[in-house]
Coordinates of C-alpha atoms and ligand atoms in Angstrom, one line a residue:
M1 CA 15.2 49.9 -11.8
Q2 CA 12.3 47.6 -11.5
K3 CA 11.0 44.4 -9.9
N4 CA 12.6 41.3 -11.1
D5 CA 15.9 43.3 -12.2
L6 CA 19.0 41.4 -11.6
I7 CA 21.6 43.5 -9.6
R8 CA 25.2 42.9 -8.4
L9 CA 25.6 43.8 -4.8
E10 CA 28.3 44.0 -2.4
V11 CA 27.1 43.1 1.0
T12 CA 28.5 45.8 3.4
D13 CA 26.4 45.1 6.7
M14 CA 23.8 43.0 8.2
G15 CA 20.5 44.1 9.7
T16 CA 18.6 43.1 13.0
D17 CA 16.8 40.4 11.3
G18 CA 20.0 38.9 9.9
A19 CA 19.5 40.0 6.2
G20 CA 22.5 41.2 4.3
I21 CA 22.6 44.9 3.5
G22 CA 24.1 46.5 0.4
R23 CA 23.7 49.7 -1.7
Y24 CA 23.0 49.9 -5.4
E25 CA 22.4 53.0 -7.3
G26 CA 21.7 55.1 -4.0
M27 CA 19.2 52.5 -2.9
T28 CA 19.7 50.2 0.3
F29 CA 18.8 46.8 -0.3
F30 CA 18.0 43.9 2.2
V31 CA 18.9 40.5 1.0
K32 CA 17.9 37.3 3.2
D33 CA 20.6 34.7 3.3
A34 CA 23.4 37.0 2.2
V35 CA 26.3 37.5 4.4
V36 CA 28.4 40.5 5.1
G37 CA 31.5 40.5 2.7
D38 CA 29.5 38.5 0.0
V39 CA 29.4 39.9 -3.5
I40 CA 26.1 38.6 -5.0
Q41 CA 23.7 38.7 -7.8
A42 CA 20.4 39.4 -6.5
R43 CA 16.9 39.7 -7.8
V44 CA 14.8 42.8 -6.9
M45 CA 11.6 41.8 -5.3
K46 CA 10.2 44.9 -3.8
L47 CA 11.0 48.6 -4.3
K48 CA 10.2 51.5 -2.0
K49 CA 11.4 55.1 -2.3
N50 CA 14.9 54.7 -0.8
Y51 CA 15.2 51.0 -0.1
G52 CA 14.1 47.6 -1.5
F53 CA 14.2 43.9 -0.9
A54 CA 16.1 41.5 -3.2
R55 CA 16.4 37.7 -3.2
L56 CA 19.8 36.1 -3.2
E57 CA 20.3 34.4 -6.7
K58 CA 24.0 33.7 -7.0
I59 CA 27.0 34.2 -4.8
L60 CA 29.7 35.7 -7.0
T61 CA 32.4 36.0 -4.5
P62 CA 31.8 34.4 -1.0
S63 CA 32.6 36.5 2.0
V64 CA 35.4 35.2 4.2
Y65 CA 32.9 35.2 6.9
R66 CA 30.7 32.6 5.1
V67 CA 30.7 29.1 6.3
E68 CA 29.3 25.8 5.1
P69 CA 25.9 25.5 6.9
A70 CA 25.2 22.5 9.2
C71 CA 21.6 22.1 8.0
E72 CA 20.7 22.0 4.1
L73 CA 17.4 23.4 5.0
H74 CA 18.5 26.6 6.6
R75 CA 17.1 28.8 3.7
P76 CA 13.5 27.5 3.5
C77 CA 13.2 27.0 7.3
G78 CA 12.1 29.7 9.4
G79 CA 14.0 28.7 12.5
C80 CA 17.6 30.0 11.6
Q81 CA 18.5 33.2 10.1
I82 CA 22.4 33.3 10.2
Q83 CA 23.6 29.7 9.9
T84 CA 25.9 30.6 7.2
L85 CA 27.8 33.4 9.1
L86 CA 31.0 32.3 10.9
Y87 CA 30.0 31.9 14.6
D88 CA 32.3 34.5 15.9
S89 CA 30.9 36.9 13.3
Q90 CA 27.4 36.0 14.7
L91 CA 28.4 37.0 18.1
A92 CA 30.0 40.2 16.8
L93 CA 26.7 40.9 14.9
K94 CA 24.6 40.5 17.9
Q95 CA 26.9 42.6 20.0
K96 CA 26.7 45.4 17.3
V97 CA 22.9 45.2 17.4
V98 CA 23.0 45.8 21.1
Y99 CA 25.3 48.6 20.9
E100 CA 23.6 50.3 18.1
N101 CA 20.3 50.2 20.1
L102 CA 21.8 51.6 23.2
V103 CA 23.2 54.6 21.1
R104 CA 20.3 55.0 18.8
I105 CA 17.3 54.4 21.2
G106 CA 19.1 54.8 24.6
G107 CA 20.9 57.9 23.7
F108 CA 24.0 56.7 25.2
A109 CA 27.5 57.9 24.1
P110 CA 29.0 55.2 21.8
E111 CA 31.8 54.7 24.3
V112 CA 29.5 53.7 26.9
P113 CA 28.7 50.2 25.6
A114 CA 32.2 49.9 24.1
H115 CA 33.9 50.5 27.3
I116 CA 31.5 48.7 29.6
F117 CA 30.5 45.5 27.8
G118 CA 32.8 42.4 28.1
P119 CA 33.1 40.1 25.0
P120 CA 30.0 38.3 24.0
V121 CA 29.4 35.0 25.9
G122 CA 29.1 32.3 23.1
M123 CA 29.1 28.5 23.0
A124 CA 32.0 26.3 22.3
Y125 CA 29.6 24.0 20.2
P126 CA 26.8 26.1 18.9
Y127 CA 24.7 23.2 17.9
R128 CA 22.4 20.6 19.8
Y129 CA 21.7 23.1 22.4
R130 CA 17.8 23.1 22.7
N131 CA 16.3 20.9 25.3
K132 CA 12.8 21.3 23.8
A133 CA 11.4 20.7 20.5
Q134 CA 7.8 20.9 19.1
Y135 CA 7.4 19.1 15.9
P136 CA 4.2 19.6 13.8
I137 CA 3.0 16.4 12.2
G138 CA 1.3 16.6 8.7
T139 CA 1.0 15.4 5.1
G140 CA 4.0 15.8 2.6
K141 CA 3.9 16.4 -1.1
E142 CA 3.5 12.8 -2.0
G143 CA 0.9 12.2 0.7
E144 CA 3.3 10.8 3.2
I145 CA 3.1 11.3 6.9
V146 CA 5.8 13.9 7.8
A147 CA 7.3 15.7 10.8
G148 CA 9.2 18.9 10.4
F149 CA 9.2 22.6 10.8
Y150 CA 7.1 25.3 9.4
A151 CA 8.6 27.4 6.4
A152 CA 9.3 31.0 7.2
R153 CA 6.0 32.8 7.5
S154 CA 3.7 29.7 6.6
H155 CA 2.3 26.8 7.8
N156 CA 3.8 24.5 5.2
I157 CA 5.7 21.8 6.9
I158 CA 9.4 21.2 5.7
P159 CA 10.1 17.5 6.5
V160 CA 13.0 17.3 9.0
T161 CA 13.5 15.2 12.0
D162 CA 16.9 16.0 12.9
C163 CA 17.0 19.8 13.5
R164 CA 20.8 20.6 14.3
L165 CA 19.7 22.9 17.2
G166 CA 18.0 20.1 18.9
V167 CA 19.3 16.8 20.5
A168 CA 19.9 13.7 18.2
E169 CA 17.3 11.9 20.4
N170 CA 14.5 14.0 18.7
K171 CA 14.9 12.0 15.5
V172 CA 14.8 8.6 17.4
V173 CA 11.4 9.6 19.0
L174 CA 10.0 10.9 15.8
D175 CA 11.0 7.8 13.9
C176 CA 9.0 5.7 16.5
V177 CA 5.9 8.0 16.3
L178 CA 5.8 8.2 12.4
S179 CA 6.3 4.3 12.0
Y180 CA 3.6 3.7 14.6
M181 CA 1.3 6.0 12.6
K182 CA 2.2 4.3 9.3
E183 CA 1.7 0.8 10.8
N184 CA -1.6 1.5 12.6
G185 CA -3.3 3.9 9.9
V186 CA -3.1 6.9 12.3
K187 CA -3.7 10.1 10.3
P188 CA -1.9 13.3 11.0
Y189 CA -3.9 16.5 11.6
D190 CA -5.0 18.6 8.6
E191 CA -5.1 22.2 9.6
A192 CA -7.4 23.1 6.5
T193 CA -10.0 20.5 7.4
G194 CA -9.6 20.1 11.0
K195 CA -9.6 16.2 10.6
G196 CA -6.8 13.8 11.3
L197 CA -5.5 12.8 14.9
I198 CA -1.8 13.7 15.6
R199 CA -1.0 17.3 15.7
H200 CA 2.3 17.8 17.3
V201 CA 5.0 15.9 19.2
L202 CA 6.7 17.6 22.0
I203 CA 10.0 16.3 23.3
R204 CA 11.9 17.5 26.2
Y205 CA 15.4 16.4 27.2
G206 CA 17.2 17.0 30.5
F207 CA 20.8 17.8 29.7
V208 CA 22.1 16.8 33.1
T209 CA 19.8 13.8 33.9
E210 CA 19.4 12.6 30.3
E211 CA 15.7 12.0 30.9
I212 CA 13.3 12.2 28.0
M213 CA 9.7 13.4 27.9
V214 CA 7.3 12.9 25.0
C215 CA 3.9 14.6 24.7
V216 CA 1.7 13.7 21.7
I217 CA -0.9 16.4 20.9
I218 CA -4.0 14.8 19.5
N219 CA -7.3 16.0 18.0
G220 CA -9.3 13.4 19.8
S221 CA -9.6 11.5 23.1
G222 CA -7.2 8.7 22.6
L223 CA -4.7 6.8 20.4
P224 CA -5.6 3.5 18.6
A225 CA -3.3 0.7 19.7
Q226 CA -1.6 3.1 22.0
E227 CA 0.3 0.2 23.7
K228 CA 2.1 -0.2 20.4
L229 CA 3.4 3.5 20.5
I230 CA 4.2 3.1 24.1
G231 CA 6.0 -0.1 23.5
R232 CA 8.4 1.6 21.1
L233 CA 9.0 4.7 22.9
C234 CA 9.7 3.2 26.3
E235 CA 12.6 1.3 24.9
I236 CA 14.5 4.6 24.1
R237 CA 17.1 5.1 26.6
G238 CA 16.2 7.9 29.1
M239 CA 12.5 7.8 28.4
K240 CA 10.8 8.8 31.6
S241 CA 7.4 10.3 30.8
I242 CA 4.9 9.8 27.9
S243 CA 1.6 11.7 27.9
L244 CA -1.3 12.7 25.6
N245 CA -2.5 16.1 25.4
Q246 CA -6.0 16.6 23.9
N247 CA -6.5 19.7 21.6
K248 CA -9.7 19.5 19.6
K249 CA -10.0 23.0 18.7
K250 CA -9.3 24.6 15.2
T251 CA -6.5 26.8 16.3
N252 CA -2.8 27.1 15.9
V253 CA -2.3 27.2 19.6
I254 CA -0.4 24.0 20.2
F255 CA -1.6 22.7 23.4
G256 CA -5.2 21.8 24.5
E257 CA -6.3 21.9 28.2
T258 CA -6.2 18.2 29.3
T259 CA -2.9 16.2 29.5
E260 CA -2.8 12.5 30.6
T261 CA 0.3 10.7 31.4
I262 CA 0.0 7.2 29.7
W263 CA 3.4 5.9 30.7
G264 CA 6.0 6.8 33.4
K265 CA 6.1 10.1 35.5
E266 CA 4.2 13.3 35.0
Y267 CA 7.5 15.2 34.7
I268 CA 11.1 15.0 34.1
T269 CA 13.8 16.4 36.3
D270 CA 16.9 18.5 35.3
Y271 CA 19.5 20.6 37.0
I272 CA 20.8 24.2 36.4
Y273 CA 24.3 24.5 37.8
L274 CA 25.8 27.6 39.1
R275 CA 29.0 28.6 37.0
D276 CA 31.8 30.8 38.1
S277 CA 31.8 33.9 35.9
T278 CA 35.1 34.9 37.2
S279 CA 36.9 31.7 37.0
E280 CA 39.6 30.9 34.3
P281 CA 38.5 29.7 31.9
E282 CA 35.4 31.6 32.3
F283 CA 32.1 29.9 33.4
Q284 CA 33.3 26.7 35.0
R285 CA 30.6 24.8 36.7
T286 CA 30.5 24.9 40.5
D287 CA 28.9 22.2 42.8
T288 CA 25.8 24.3 43.3
A289 CA 22.9 23.2 41.5
I290 CA 19.1 23.8 41.4
A291 CA 16.7 21.1 40.4
Y292 CA 13.5 21.6 38.4
R293 CA 10.7 19.3 37.8
I294 CA 9.5 20.0 34.2
S295 CA 5.9 19.1 32.9
P296 CA 5.0 19.1 29.3
Q297 CA 3.7 22.6 29.4
S298 CA 6.2 24.2 32.0
F299 CA 8.2 27.1 31.0
Y300 CA 11.8 26.2 31.1
Q301 CA 14.8 28.0 29.5
V302 CA 15.6 26.1 26.0
N303 CA 19.4 26.5 26.2
P304 CA 20.5 25.0 29.5
E305 CA 24.3 25.7 28.9
Q306 CA 23.8 29.3 28.2
T307 CA 21.1 29.8 30.9
E308 CA 23.7 28.6 33.4
K309 CA 26.0 31.3 32.2
L310 CA 23.4 34.0 31.9
Y311 CA 21.9 33.5 35.5
S312 CA 25.4 33.1 37.0
L313 CA 26.2 36.4 35.6
A314 CA 22.9 37.8 37.0
L315 CA 24.1 36.4 40.4
E316 CA 27.5 38.0 40.2
Y317 CA 26.0 41.4 39.2
A318 CA 23.6 41.3 42.1
G319 CA 26.7 41.3 44.3
L320 CA 25.1 39.4 47.2
T321 CA 26.7 38.7 50.6
G322 CA 23.9 36.8 52.4
K323 CA 21.8 39.5 54.0
E324 CA 20.2 41.4 51.1
T325 CA 16.6 41.8 50.2
V326 CA 16.1 41.3 46.5
W327 CA 13.1 41.5 44.1
D328 CA 13.0 39.3 41.1
L329 CA 10.5 40.8 38.6
Y330 CA 9.1 38.7 35.8
C331 CA 10.5 35.7 37.5
G332 CA 8.8 32.9 35.5
I333 CA 9.4 29.6 37.3
G334 CA 11.9 31.2 39.6
T335 CA 15.0 30.2 37.9
I336 CA 16.9 33.3 38.8
S337 CA 15.1 33.8 42.0
L338 CA 16.3 30.4 43.3
F339 CA 19.9 31.1 42.3
L340 CA 19.6 34.4 44.1
A341 CA 18.1 32.8 47.2
Q342 CA 21.3 30.8 47.8
R343 CA 23.2 34.2 48.6
A344 CA 20.5 36.6 49.6
G345 CA 18.6 37.2 52.8
M346 CA 15.1 37.2 51.2
V347 CA 13.9 37.1 47.5
Y348 CA 10.6 38.3 46.3
G349 CA 9.6 37.0 43.0
V350 CA 6.8 38.4 40.8
E351 CA 5.2 36.7 37.8
A352 CA 1.9 37.2 35.9
V353 CA 1.2 33.6 35.0
G354 CA -0.2 31.5 37.8
Q355 CA 0.9 28.1 36.7
A356 CA 4.7 29.6 36.5
V357 CA 4.1 30.9 40.1
E358 CA 3.0 27.5 41.2
D359 CA 5.9 26.0 39.6
A360 CA 8.4 28.5 41.2
R361 CA 6.9 27.6 44.7
K362 CA 7.1 23.9 44.1
N363 CA 10.7 24.3 42.8
A364 CA 11.7 26.3 46.0
E365 CA 10.2 23.6 48.1
Y366 CA 11.7 20.7 46.2
N367 CA 15.2 22.3 46.7
G368 CA 14.6 23.2 50.3
I369 CA 14.8 26.9 49.7
T370 CA 12.7 28.7 52.3
N371 CA 13.8 32.4 51.8
A372 CA 12.1 33.0 48.4
V373 CA 8.5 34.1 48.3
F374 CA 6.5 34.3 45.1
F375 CA 3.6 36.7 44.2
E376 CA 1.3 36.3 41.3
G377 CA 0.5 39.3 39.4
K378 CA 1.8 42.1 37.0
A379 CA 5.1 43.6 38.1
E380 CA 3.8 47.1 37.4
E381 CA 0.8 46.3 39.8
V382 CA 2.3 44.2 42.5
L383 CA 5.3 46.4 43.1
P384 CA 3.3 49.8 43.6
E385 CA 1.1 48.1 46.0
F386 CA 3.9 47.0 48.1
Y387 CA 5.6 50.2 47.8
Q388 CA 2.7 52.3 48.9
N389 CA 1.3 50.0 51.5
G390 CA 4.3 48.3 52.7
M391 CA 2.3 45.1 53.0
D392 CA 3.6 41.5 53.4
G393 CA 1.9 38.7 51.5
D394 CA -1.0 38.5 53.9
G395 CA -1.8 42.4 53.6
H396 CA -0.1 43.1 57.0
L397 CA 2.3 45.9 57.7
D398 CA 5.1 44.5 59.4
G399 CA 9.0 45.0 59.9
E400 CA 9.7 43.1 56.6
G401 CA 7.7 45.8 54.9
A402 CA 10.4 48.3 55.2
D403 CA 13.1 46.0 53.5
M404 CA 10.6 45.2 50.8
R405 CA 10.2 48.9 50.1
H406 CA 13.7 49.5 49.8
P407 CA 15.5 46.3 48.6
D408 CA 19.3 46.2 47.9
V409 CA 18.8 44.6 44.5
I410 CA 16.1 44.4 41.9
V411 CA 16.4 41.9 39.1
V412 CA 14.2 42.1 36.1
D413 CA 13.8 39.7 33.2
P414 CA 10.9 41.1 31.3
P415 CA 9.4 39.8 28.0
R416 CA 10.2 41.5 24.6
K417 CA 8.3 44.7 25.3
G418 CA 10.2 45.5 28.2
C419 CA 9.2 46.9 31.5
D420 CA 6.2 49.0 32.1
V421 CA 6.8 52.6 32.8
R422 CA 4.7 52.2 36.1
C423 CA 7.2 49.4 37.2
L424 CA 10.4 51.5 36.3
D425 CA 8.8 54.5 38.2
V426 CA 8.4 52.4 41.5
M427 CA 11.9 50.8 41.0
L428 CA 13.4 54.3 41.0
R429 CA 11.5 55.2 44.0
M430 CA 12.6 52.2 45.8
R431 CA 16.2 53.2 45.0
P432 CA 18.0 49.8 45.2
E433 CA 21.9 49.9 45.3
R434 CA 21.8 47.7 42.1
I435 CA 19.5 46.6 39.3
V436 CA 20.2 43.8 37.1
Y437 CA 18.4 43.9 33.8
V438 CA 18.1 40.6 31.7
S439 CA 16.7 41.5 28.4
C440 CA 15.6 39.4 25.3
D441 CA 15.1 42.6 23.2
S442 CA 17.8 45.3 23.3
A443 CA 15.5 47.9 21.8
T444 CA 13.2 48.0 24.8
L445 CA 16.4 47.4 27.0
A446 CA 17.8 50.6 25.7
R447 CA 14.6 52.6 26.2
D448 CA 14.3 51.3 29.8
L449 CA 17.9 52.0 30.7
R450 CA 17.5 55.5 29.5
I451 CA 14.7 56.0 32.1
L452 CA 16.5 54.4 34.9
C453 CA 19.7 56.2 34.1
D454 CA 17.9 59.7 34.0
G455 CA 16.5 58.6 37.4
G456 CA 19.9 58.5 38.9
Y457 CA 21.6 55.2 37.9
E458 CA 24.5 54.4 35.7
I459 CA 25.6 51.5 33.6
K460 CA 28.4 49.5 35.3
K461 CA 28.6 46.1 33.4
G462 CA 27.0 44.4 30.3
R463 CA 27.3 41.2 28.3
V464 CA 25.5 39.8 25.4
V465 CA 24.8 36.0 25.9
D466 CA 24.1 33.8 22.9
Q467 CA 21.1 31.8 23.9
F468 CA 19.9 31.2 20.4
C469 CA 22.9 30.6 18.2
H470 CA 22.2 30.8 14.4
T471 CA 19.0 33.0 15.1
M472 CA 18.9 36.9 15.6
H473 CA 17.7 36.6 18.9
V474 CA 19.8 38.5 21.4
E475 CA 20.0 38.2 25.2
T476 CA 21.7 40.8 27.1
I477 CA 22.5 41.5 30.8
V478 CA 23.2 44.8 32.2
L479 CA 24.1 45.9 35.7
I480 CA 23.2 49.5 36.6
Q481 CA 24.1 51.1 39.9
K482 CA 22.8 54.2 42.0
K483 CA 25.0 57.2 41.3
T484 CA 27.0 58.2 44.4
S485 CA 26.7 61.9 44.1
Ligands
SAH501 N1 13.4 34.5 34.4 C1 12.3 33.6 34.1 C2 11.8 33.9 32.8 C3 11.5 35.2 32.4 S1 10.7 35.3 31.0 C4 12.7 32.1 34.4 O1 13.8 31.8 34.1 O2 11.9 31.3 34.6 C5 9.4 36.7 31.3 C6 8.3 36.3 32.3 O3 7.5 37.4 32.5 C7 7.4 35.3 31.7 O4 7.3 34.1 32.6 C8 6.0 36.0 31.6 O5 4.9 35.2 32.0 C9 6.2 37.1 32.7 N2 5.4 38.4 32.4 C10 5.0 39.0 31.4 N3 4.4 40.2 31.5 C11 4.5 40.3 32.9 C12 4.2 41.3 33.8 N4 3.6 42.6 33.4 N5 4.5 41.3 35.1 C13 4.9 40.1 35.6 N6 5.3 39.1 34.9 C14 5.2 39.2 33.6

């Protein structure tokens, strides 16, 4: 067998990156865009000792799990990996990835996840769920100005203004920006030369308030005929904030340092509702909501519907009665902390990024929440400090110290690399009754759960929550509890 050979493959599985997997002459092949159950013709692209990569050339017999994709650009675009897989099968695949990691990396018996996890939490309509879009602006093949997305593993822009994962309003905004550029001779930024003005357009949409924010990122200090752009944009229903961000550096970091509001407010507002995870049907909205003020660069969860379900589960798993002391580590802008604060005695949030901590404090104040305190710093540094010294925020030892050293519940929502061992170590020494682990990477989740379970905890509950439909990102929430014996 050699490169460029055409082979007939039966796709029998799918991998963690969403590629179809099949075996041919004793070799395992990975084929992007192939779906489990497909019989395909594939071209061999790369050969290793026992495995290889092949390109999908032709579907000979389509799988029963294959569906018509909503977007014709799903193959070249780097955004979605599994759009042609039936949605229920996407959920099953994500659940399988989590189970396999718990068994393979965490060393748990296969029946542990199988018995403990509830069904995956999916969306009734798994499109149009993102509340934020960042479109690069550039030049297309015919020299025309385009907005779109980067092709997989590249910086070539695929023109598309209506990504199905984003809201329909994105296209309306982008059409305004593109026609303003054409009519006023405003040039798109060119990454290769560092010339041209408009680099990116950021659009944020409040799903509850229907407020829209637009931030245009420019390689310069201002826009020519700025009032013409404002004039168009401010007519869009829901438009609340228009700003310019200056980024004059030759970099692929999107934002520069200065942002100036040129019309409307500096922020939009949105709400995250608490849902009842035990209701029938599941996850009905309650009347409780937390309001958030969102600036162009604020961190904010991108799938609000699923975030409500995920954080409502976090609150359910925390099992609060009103008196508890809770640490919320890796708390970001305090989304989970402020949920927890409604039912806890005290919540202590820890977050490494200063701006996020400021946002968390502002959001607490904005909602009149007084029992949530936020600390800036790394969880693996802040937590040991409190544990060893029992200090409050001012560096004083006081009665509160004891509760902080021995909280009832610890919630963690770390980035992909998971928790630092120093953090896990102090968590074990604090011996909370319950630990709620929210994870965006089930491999590091499995690794960390092994450490916590070896330290005297056991897994009690778990769910996979689909925050990023059609991609292979998997969000998992697990409740572990102190062993009684
Ligand atoms: N629950 C949060 C989001 C968590 S995302 C929310 O809803 O807002 C993970 C967060 O961990 C990010 O905000 C990131 O800045 C922060 N982070 C990364 N490493 C950290 C560390 N070592 N200690 C504390 N926070 C960290």
